[in-house]
Short mmCIF file of C-alpha atoms and ligand atoms in Angstrom, two decimals:
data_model
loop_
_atom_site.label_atom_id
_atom_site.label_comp_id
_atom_site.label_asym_id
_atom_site.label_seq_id
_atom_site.Cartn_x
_atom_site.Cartn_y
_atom_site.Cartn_z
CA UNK I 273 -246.73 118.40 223.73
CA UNK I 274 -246.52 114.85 224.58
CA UNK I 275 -243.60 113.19 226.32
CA UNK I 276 -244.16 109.80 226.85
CA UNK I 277 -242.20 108.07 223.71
CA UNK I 278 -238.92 108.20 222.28
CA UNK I 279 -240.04 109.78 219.29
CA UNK I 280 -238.52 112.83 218.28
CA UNK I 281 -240.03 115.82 218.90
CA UNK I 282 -240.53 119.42 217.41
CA UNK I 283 -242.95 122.63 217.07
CA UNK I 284 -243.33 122.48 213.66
CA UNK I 285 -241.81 119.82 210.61
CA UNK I 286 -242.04 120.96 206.98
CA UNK I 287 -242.68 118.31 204.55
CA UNK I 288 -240.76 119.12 201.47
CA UNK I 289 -236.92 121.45 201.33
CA UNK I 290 -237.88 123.08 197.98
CA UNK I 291 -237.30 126.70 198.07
CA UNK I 292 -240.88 127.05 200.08
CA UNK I 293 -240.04 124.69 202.52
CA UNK I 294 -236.27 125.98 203.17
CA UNK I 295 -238.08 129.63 203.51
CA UNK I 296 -240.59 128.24 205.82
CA UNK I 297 -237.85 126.76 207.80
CA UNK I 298 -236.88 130.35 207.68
CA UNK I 299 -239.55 131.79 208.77
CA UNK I 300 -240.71 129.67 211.88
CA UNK I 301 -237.37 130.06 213.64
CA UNK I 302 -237.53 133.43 213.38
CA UNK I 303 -240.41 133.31 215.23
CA UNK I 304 -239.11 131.09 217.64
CA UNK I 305 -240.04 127.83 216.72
CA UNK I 306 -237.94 124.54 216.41
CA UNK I 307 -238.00 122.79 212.85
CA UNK I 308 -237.49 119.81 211.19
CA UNK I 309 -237.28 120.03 207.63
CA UNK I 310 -237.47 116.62 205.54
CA UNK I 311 -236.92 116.14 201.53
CA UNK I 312 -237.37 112.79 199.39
CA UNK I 313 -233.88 113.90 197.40
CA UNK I 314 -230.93 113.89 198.51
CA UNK I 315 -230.56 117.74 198.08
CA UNK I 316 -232.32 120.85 199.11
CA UNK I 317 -233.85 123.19 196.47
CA UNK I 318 -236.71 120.90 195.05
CA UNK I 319 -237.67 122.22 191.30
CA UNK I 320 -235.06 124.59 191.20
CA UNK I 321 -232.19 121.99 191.69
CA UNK I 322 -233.71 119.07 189.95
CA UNK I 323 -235.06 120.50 187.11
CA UNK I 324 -233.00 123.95 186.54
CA UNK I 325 -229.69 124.23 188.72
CA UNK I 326 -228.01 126.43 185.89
CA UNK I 327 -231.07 128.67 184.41
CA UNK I 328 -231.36 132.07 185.41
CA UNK I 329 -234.26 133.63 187.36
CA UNK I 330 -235.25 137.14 187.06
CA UNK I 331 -238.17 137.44 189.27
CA UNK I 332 -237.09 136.92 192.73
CA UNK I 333 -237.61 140.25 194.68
CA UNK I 334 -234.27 142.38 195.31
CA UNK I 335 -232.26 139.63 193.11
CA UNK I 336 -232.27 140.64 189.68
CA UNK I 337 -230.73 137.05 188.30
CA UNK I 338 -229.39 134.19 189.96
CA UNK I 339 -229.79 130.14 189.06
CA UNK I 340 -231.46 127.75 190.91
CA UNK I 341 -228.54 126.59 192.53
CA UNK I 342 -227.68 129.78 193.76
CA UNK I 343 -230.85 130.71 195.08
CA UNK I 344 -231.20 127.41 196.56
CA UNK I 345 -227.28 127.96 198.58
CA UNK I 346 -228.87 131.46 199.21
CA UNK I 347 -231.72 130.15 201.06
CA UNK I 348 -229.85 127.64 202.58
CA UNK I 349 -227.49 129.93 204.08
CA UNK I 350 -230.88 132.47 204.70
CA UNK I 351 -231.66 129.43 207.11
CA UNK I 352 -228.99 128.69 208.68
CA UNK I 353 -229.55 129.77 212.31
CA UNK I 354 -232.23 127.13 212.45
CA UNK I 355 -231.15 124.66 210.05
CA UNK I 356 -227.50 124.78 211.08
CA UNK I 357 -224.79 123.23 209.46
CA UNK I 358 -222.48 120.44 211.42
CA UNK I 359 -218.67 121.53 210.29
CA UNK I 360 -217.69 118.24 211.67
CA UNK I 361 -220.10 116.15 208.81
CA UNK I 362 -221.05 118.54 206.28
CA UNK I 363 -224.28 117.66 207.51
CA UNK I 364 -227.75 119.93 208.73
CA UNK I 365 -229.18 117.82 211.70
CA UNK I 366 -232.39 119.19 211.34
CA UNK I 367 -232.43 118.53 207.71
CA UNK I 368 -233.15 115.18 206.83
CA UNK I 369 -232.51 114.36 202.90
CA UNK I 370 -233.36 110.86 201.17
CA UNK I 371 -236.39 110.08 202.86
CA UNK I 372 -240.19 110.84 201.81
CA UNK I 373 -243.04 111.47 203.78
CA UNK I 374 -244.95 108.49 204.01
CA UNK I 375 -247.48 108.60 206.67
CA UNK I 376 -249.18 111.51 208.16
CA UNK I 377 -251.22 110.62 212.06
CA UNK I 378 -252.92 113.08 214.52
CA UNK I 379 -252.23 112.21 218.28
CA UNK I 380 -253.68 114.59 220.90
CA UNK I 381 -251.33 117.24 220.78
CA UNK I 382 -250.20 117.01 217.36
CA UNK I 383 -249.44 114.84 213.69
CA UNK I 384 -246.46 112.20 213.67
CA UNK I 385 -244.93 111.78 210.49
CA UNK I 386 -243.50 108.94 209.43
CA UNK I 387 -240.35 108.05 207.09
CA UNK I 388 -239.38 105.61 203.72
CA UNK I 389 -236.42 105.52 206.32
CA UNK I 390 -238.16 104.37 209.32
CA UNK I 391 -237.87 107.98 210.38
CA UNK I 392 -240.44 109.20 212.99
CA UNK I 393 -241.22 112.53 214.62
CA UNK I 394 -243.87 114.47 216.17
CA UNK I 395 -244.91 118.02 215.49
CA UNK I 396 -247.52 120.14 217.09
CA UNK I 397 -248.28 121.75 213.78
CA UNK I 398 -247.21 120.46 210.14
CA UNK I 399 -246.26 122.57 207.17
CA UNK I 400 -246.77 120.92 203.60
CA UNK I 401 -244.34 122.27 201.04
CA UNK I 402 -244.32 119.57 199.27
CA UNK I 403 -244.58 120.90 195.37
CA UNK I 404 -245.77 119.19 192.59
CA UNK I 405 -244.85 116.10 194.79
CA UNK I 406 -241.94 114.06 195.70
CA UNK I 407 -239.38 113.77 192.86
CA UNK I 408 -238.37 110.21 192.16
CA UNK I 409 -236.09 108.91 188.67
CA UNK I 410 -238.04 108.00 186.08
CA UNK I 411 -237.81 103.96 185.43
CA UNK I 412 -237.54 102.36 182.17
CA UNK I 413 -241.26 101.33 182.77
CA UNK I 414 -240.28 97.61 183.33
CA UNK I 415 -241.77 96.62 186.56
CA UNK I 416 -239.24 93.67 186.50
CA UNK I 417 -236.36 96.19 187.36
CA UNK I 418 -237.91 96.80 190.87
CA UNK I 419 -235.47 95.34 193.11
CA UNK I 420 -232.81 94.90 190.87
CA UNK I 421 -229.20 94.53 192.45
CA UNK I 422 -227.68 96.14 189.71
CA UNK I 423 -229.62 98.80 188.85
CA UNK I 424 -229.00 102.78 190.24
CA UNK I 425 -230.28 105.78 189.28
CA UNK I 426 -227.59 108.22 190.49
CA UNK I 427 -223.58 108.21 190.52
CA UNK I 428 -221.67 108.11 193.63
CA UNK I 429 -221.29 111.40 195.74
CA UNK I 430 -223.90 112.93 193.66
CA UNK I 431 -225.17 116.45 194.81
CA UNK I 432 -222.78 115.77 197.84
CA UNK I 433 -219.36 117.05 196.73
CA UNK I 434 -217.42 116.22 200.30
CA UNK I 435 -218.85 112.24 199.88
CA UNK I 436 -218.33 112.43 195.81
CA UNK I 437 -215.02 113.49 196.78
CA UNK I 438 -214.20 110.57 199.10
CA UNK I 439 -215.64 108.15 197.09
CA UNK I 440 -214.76 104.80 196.79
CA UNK I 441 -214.68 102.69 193.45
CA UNK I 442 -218.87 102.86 191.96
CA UNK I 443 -220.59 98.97 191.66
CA UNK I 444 -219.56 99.15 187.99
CA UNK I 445 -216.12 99.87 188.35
CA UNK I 446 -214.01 97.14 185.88
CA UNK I 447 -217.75 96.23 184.23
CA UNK I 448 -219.95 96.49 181.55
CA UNK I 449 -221.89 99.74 182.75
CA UNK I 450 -224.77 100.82 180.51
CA UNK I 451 -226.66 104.20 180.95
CA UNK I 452 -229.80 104.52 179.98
CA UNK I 453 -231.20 107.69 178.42
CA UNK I 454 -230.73 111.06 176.06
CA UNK I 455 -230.47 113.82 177.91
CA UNK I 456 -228.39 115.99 179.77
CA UNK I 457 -228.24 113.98 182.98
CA UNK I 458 -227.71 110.75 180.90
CA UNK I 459 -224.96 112.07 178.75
CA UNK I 460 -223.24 113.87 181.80
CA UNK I 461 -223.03 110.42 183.27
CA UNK I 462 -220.90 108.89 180.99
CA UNK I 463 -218.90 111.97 180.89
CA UNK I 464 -218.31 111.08 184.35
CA UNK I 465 -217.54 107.21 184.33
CA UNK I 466 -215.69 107.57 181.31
CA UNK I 467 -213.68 110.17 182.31
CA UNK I 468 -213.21 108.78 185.97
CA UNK I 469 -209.93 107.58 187.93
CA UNK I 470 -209.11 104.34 186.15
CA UNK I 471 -209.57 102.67 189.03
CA UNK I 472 -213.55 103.87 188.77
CA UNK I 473 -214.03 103.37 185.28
CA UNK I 474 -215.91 100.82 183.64
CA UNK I 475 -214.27 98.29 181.39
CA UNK I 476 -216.91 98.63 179.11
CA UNK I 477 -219.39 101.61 178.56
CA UNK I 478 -222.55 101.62 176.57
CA UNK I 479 -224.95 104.32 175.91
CA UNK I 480 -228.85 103.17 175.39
CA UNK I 481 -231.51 105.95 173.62
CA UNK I 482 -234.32 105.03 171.55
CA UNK I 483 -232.65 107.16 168.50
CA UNK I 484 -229.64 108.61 167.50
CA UNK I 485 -230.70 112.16 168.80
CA UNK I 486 -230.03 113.48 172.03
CA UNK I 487 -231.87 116.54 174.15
CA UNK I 488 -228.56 118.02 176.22
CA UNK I 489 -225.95 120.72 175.65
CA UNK I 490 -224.42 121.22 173.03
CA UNK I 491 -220.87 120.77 174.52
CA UNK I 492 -222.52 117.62 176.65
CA UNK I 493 -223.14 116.54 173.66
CA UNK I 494 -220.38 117.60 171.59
CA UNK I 495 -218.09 115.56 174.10
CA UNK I 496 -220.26 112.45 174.26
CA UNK I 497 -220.00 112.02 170.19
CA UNK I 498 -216.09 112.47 170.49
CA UNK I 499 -216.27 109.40 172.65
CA UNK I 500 -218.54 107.38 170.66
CA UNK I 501 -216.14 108.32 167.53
CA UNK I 502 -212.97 107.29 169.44
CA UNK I 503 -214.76 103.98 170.42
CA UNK I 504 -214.59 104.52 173.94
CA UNK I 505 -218.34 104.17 174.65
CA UNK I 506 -220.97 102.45 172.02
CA UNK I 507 -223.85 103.72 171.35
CA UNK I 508 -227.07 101.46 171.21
CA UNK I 509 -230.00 102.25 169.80
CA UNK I 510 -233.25 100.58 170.67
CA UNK I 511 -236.38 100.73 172.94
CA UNK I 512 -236.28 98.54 176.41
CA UNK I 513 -239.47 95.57 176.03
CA UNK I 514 -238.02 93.42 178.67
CA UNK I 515 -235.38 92.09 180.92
CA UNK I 516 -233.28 88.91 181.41
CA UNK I 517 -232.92 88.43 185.18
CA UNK I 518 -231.05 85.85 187.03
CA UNK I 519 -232.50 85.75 190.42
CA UNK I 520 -232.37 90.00 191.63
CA UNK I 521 -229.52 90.86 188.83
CA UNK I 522 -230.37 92.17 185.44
CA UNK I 523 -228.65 89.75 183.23
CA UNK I 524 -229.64 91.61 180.07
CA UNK I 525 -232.32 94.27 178.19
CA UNK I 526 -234.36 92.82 175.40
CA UNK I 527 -234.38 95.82 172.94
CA UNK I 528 -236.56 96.45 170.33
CA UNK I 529 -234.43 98.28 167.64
CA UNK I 530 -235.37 100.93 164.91
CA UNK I 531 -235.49 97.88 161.96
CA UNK I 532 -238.33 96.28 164.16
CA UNK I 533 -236.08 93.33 165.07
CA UNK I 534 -235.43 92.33 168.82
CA UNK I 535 -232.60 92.04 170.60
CA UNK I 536 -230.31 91.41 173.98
CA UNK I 537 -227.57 93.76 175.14
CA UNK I 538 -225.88 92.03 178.00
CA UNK I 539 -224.74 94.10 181.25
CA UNK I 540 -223.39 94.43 184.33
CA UNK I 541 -224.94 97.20 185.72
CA UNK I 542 -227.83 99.40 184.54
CA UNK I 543 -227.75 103.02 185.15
CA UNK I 544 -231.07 105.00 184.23
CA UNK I 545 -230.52 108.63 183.94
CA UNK I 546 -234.30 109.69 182.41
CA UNK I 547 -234.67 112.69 184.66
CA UNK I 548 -236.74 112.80 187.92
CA UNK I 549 -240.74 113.15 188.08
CA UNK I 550 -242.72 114.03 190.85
CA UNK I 551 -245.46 112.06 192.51
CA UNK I 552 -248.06 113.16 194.92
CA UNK I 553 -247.84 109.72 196.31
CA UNK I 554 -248.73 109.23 199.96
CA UNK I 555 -250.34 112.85 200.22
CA UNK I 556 -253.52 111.81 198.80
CA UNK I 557 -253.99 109.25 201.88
CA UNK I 558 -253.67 111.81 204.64
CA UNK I 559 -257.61 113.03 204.43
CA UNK I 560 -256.82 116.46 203.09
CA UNK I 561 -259.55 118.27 201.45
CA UNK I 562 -257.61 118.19 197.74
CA UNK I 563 -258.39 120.02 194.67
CA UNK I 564 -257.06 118.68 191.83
CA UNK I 565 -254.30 117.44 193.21
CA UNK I 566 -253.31 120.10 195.18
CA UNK I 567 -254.56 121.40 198.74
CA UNK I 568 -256.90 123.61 199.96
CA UNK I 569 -255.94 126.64 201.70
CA UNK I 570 -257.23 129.71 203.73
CA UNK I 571 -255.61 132.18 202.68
CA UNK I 572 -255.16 134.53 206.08
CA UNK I 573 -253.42 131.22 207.52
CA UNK I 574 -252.70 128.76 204.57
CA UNK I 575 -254.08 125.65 207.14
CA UNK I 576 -255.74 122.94 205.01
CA UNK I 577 -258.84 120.93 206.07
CA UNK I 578 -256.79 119.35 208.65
CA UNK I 579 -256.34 121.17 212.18
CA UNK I 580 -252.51 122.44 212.62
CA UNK I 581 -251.44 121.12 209.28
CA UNK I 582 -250.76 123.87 206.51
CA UNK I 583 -250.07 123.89 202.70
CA UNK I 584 -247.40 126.78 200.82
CA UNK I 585 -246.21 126.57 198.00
CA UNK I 586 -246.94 124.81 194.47
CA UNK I 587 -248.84 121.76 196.67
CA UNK I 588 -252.08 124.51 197.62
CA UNK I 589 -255.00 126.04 195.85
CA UNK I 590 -256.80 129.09 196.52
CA UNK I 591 -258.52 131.33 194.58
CA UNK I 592 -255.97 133.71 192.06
CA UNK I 593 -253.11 130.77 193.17
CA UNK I 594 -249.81 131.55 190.98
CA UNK I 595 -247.13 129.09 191.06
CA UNK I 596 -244.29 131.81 191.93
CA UNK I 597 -241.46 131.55 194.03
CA UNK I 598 -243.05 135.08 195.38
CA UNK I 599 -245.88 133.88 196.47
CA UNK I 600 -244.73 130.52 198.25
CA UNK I 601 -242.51 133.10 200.26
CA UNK I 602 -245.37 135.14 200.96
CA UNK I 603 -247.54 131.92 202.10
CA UNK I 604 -244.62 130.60 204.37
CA UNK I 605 -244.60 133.72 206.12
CA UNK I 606 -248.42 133.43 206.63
CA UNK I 607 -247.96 130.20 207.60
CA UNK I 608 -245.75 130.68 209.95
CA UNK I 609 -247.03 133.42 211.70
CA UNK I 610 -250.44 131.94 212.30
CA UNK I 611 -248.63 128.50 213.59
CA UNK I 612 -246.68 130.48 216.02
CA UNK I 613 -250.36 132.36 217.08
CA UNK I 614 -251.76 128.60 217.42
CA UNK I 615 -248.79 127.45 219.32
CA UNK I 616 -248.14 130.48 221.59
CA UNK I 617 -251.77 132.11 222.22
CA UNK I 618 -250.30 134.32 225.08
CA UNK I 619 -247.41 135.58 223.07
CA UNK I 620 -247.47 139.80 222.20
CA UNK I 621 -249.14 139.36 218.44
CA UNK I 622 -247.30 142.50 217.17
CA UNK I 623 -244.94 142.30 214.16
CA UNK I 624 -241.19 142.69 214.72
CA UNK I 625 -238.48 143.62 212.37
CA UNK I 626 -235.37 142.11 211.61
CA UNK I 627 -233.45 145.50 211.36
CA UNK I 628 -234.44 146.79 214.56
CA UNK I 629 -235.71 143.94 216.85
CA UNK I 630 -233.08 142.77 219.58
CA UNK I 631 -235.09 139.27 219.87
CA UNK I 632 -234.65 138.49 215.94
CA UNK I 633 -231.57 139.05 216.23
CA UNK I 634 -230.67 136.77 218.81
CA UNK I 635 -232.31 134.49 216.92
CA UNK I 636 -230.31 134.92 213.59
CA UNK I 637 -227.09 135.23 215.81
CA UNK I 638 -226.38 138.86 214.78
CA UNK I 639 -225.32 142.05 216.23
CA UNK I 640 -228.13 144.96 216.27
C1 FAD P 848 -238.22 125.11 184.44
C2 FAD P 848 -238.85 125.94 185.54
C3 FAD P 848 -238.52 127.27 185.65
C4 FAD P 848 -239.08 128.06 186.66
N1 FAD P 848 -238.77 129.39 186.70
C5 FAD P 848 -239.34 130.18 187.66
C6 FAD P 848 -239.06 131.57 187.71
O1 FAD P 848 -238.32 132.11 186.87
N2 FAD P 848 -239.65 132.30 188.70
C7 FAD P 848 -240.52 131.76 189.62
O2 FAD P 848 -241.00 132.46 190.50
N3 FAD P 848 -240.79 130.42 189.58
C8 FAD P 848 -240.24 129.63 188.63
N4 FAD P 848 -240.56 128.30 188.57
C9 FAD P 848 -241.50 127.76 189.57
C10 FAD P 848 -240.78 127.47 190.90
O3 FAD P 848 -239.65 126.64 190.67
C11 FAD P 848 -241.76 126.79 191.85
O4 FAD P 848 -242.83 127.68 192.07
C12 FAD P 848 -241.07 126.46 193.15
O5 FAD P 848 -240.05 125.52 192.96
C13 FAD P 848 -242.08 125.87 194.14
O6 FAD P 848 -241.36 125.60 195.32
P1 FAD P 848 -241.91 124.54 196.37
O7 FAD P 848 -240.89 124.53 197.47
O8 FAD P 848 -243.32 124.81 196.66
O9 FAD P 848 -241.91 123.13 195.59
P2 FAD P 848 -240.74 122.29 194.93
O10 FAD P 848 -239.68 123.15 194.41
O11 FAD P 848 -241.44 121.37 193.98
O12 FAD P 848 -240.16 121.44 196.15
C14 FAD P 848 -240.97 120.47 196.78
C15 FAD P 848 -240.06 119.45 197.46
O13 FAD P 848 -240.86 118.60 198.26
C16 FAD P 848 -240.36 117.27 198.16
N5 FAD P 848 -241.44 116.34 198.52
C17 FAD P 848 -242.68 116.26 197.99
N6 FAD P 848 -243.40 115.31 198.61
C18 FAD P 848 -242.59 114.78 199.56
C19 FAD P 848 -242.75 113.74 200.52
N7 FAD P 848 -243.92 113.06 200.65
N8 FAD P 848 -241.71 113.45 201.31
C20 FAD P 848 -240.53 114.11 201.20
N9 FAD P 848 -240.31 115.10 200.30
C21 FAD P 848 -241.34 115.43 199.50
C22 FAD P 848 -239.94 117.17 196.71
O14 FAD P 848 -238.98 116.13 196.52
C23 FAD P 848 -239.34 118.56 196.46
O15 FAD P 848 -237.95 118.60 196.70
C24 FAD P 848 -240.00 127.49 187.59
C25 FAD P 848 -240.31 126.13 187.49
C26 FAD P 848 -239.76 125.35 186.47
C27 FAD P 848 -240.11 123.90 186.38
#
């Protein structure tokens, strides 16, 4: 282990807090092993919060239905003895949210990992759970947005109920706030601004889709075309081809509307709400052996082609591969039984149980 830098320092750091990566979390500290769990959104779950919080699932072993949020709280309370929660902040210390992965870097000893935040640490052995990629909001696909002052992809307090319920007065409070989009996530967003303390609300609220047909729930929706009828929000329809900017503010969209005939709808602030998409991104630079996109695993260990780094989840490949939430709990506990072989050779190699094993249960902080 090296000690000669201020860099923080852990046994093993999983790369993605899907419900793989909480489970690996899970997994190493039952075996002993200190984690450090990092996620490019700012909430755990991956897939199963940012693309299905309210579905059901059916297949998860010994839980005959729950939703993705559920199973996502389930797992994060699963992991709790080694991803603890701070009363004081709401917050996991271990579990660092809004930051992606950027760099991966062998030193002798181990990889450091490296942070959109700045955010280093070093781990003797790495555990990829990183999905179908890191999720990041879908732009308008106007590369002169980047940058923009004015622009935001999420509301205040989002997927942080303690902050959203603290928060102070969003950048378009008293403005011209359009939201851009047709789906659930768009129209639940001027739910929320319209129906915010009027101290919070916009002075003016415009909705932006391409057509006059929108892809959310019925009572999303349902609500939405109340407000559009009462004249509380506008609807525009029309298809983003460029941007007025006045130095890093968005001074205006030029819209292409359904007649063919171009046109400017001013604003104060833009808020895009066209879903999230996932993007391998930085993964492809850290000289994994990749197959289509996705890394190569053994199976008895699920290491890649990298010494001490491993892959679970949706992000490997192997022969028979199913992208289940069974199997990426199977491969985490591979995983992290052969990292805690690699990183304690001399320790007893036979299998303990969590009913009956006085260590594991110090561990988990439980009575036998
Ligand atoms: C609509 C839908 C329904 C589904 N229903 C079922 C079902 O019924 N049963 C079932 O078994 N499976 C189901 N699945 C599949 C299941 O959700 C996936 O198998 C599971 O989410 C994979 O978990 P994971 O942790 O490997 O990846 P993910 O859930 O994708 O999580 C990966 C996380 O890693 C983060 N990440 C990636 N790269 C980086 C980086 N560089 N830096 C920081 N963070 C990063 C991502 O932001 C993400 O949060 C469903 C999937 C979908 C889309």
């Amino acid at each position: 282990m090296p000690t000669k830098t201020s860099t923080p320092q852990t046994d093993a750091l999983v790369i993605g807090a899907g419900p793989v990566g909480l489970f690996q979390a899970f997994q190493l500290g039952l075996l002993g092993l200190k984690v450090e769990v990092i996620d490019v959104l700012p909430q755990a779950g991956g897939q199963c919060m940012a693309l299905y919080p309210d579905k059901p699932i059916y297949d998860v072993p010994g839980v005959p239905r729950c939703t993705g949020r559920e199973l996502t709280s389930l797992l994060l309370e699963q992991a709790s003895p080694f991803l603890p929660l701070d009363q004081a902040t709401g917050q996991r210390p271990n579990l660092h949210l809004g930051q992606q992965v950027d760099s991966l870097t062998q030193f002798d000893g181990g990889w450091q990992v490296g942070t959109s935040t700045g955010w280093t640490c070093q781990a003797r052995a790495v555990v990829i759970a990183a999905g179908a990629g890191a999720f990041v909001p879908r732009g308008l696909g106007l590369a002169e947005l980047d940058g923009a002052r004015n622009l935001s992809h999420r509301l205040p307090g989002e997927f942080d109920e303690a902050a959203a319920a603290g928060a102070e007065a969003p950048a378009w409070a008293g403005q011209h706030l359009v939201i851009a989009g047709g789906g659930d996530e768009a129209l639940a967003a001027v739910l929320h601004a319209a129906q915010a303390e009027p101290a919070h609300r916009p002075a003016r609220l415009t909705l932006l889709h391409r057509r006059d047909a929108f892809q959310a729930e019925p009572e999303t929706e349902a609500a939405v075309r109340a407000l559009i009828g009462a004249g509380a929000v506008q609807l525009v329809l029309g298809v983003p081809q460029g941007v007025h900017l006045e130095g890093d503010r968005i001074e205006a969209l030029q819209l292409l509307g359904a007649d063919g005939l171009a046109f400017d709808l001013p604003l104060d602030h833009l808020l895009v709400r066209l879903g999230l998409s996932p993007k391998l991104g930085p993964l492809t630079q850290w000289g994994l052996a990749l197959e289509r996109k996705q890394v190569r695993v053994d199976t008895a260990t699920f290491a890649s082609s990298q010494p001490g780094v491993h892959a679970v989840g949706d992000i490997n490949t192997y022969p028979g591969k199913k992208r289940l939430l069974l199997c990426g709990f199977h491969e985490a506990t591979l995983a992290a039984h052969a990292i805690a072989t690699a990183l304690n050779p001399d320790a007893p190699p036979h299998l303990l149980y969590t009913t009956t094993s006085p260590v594991l249960h110090q561990r988990l902080g439980v009575q036998g």
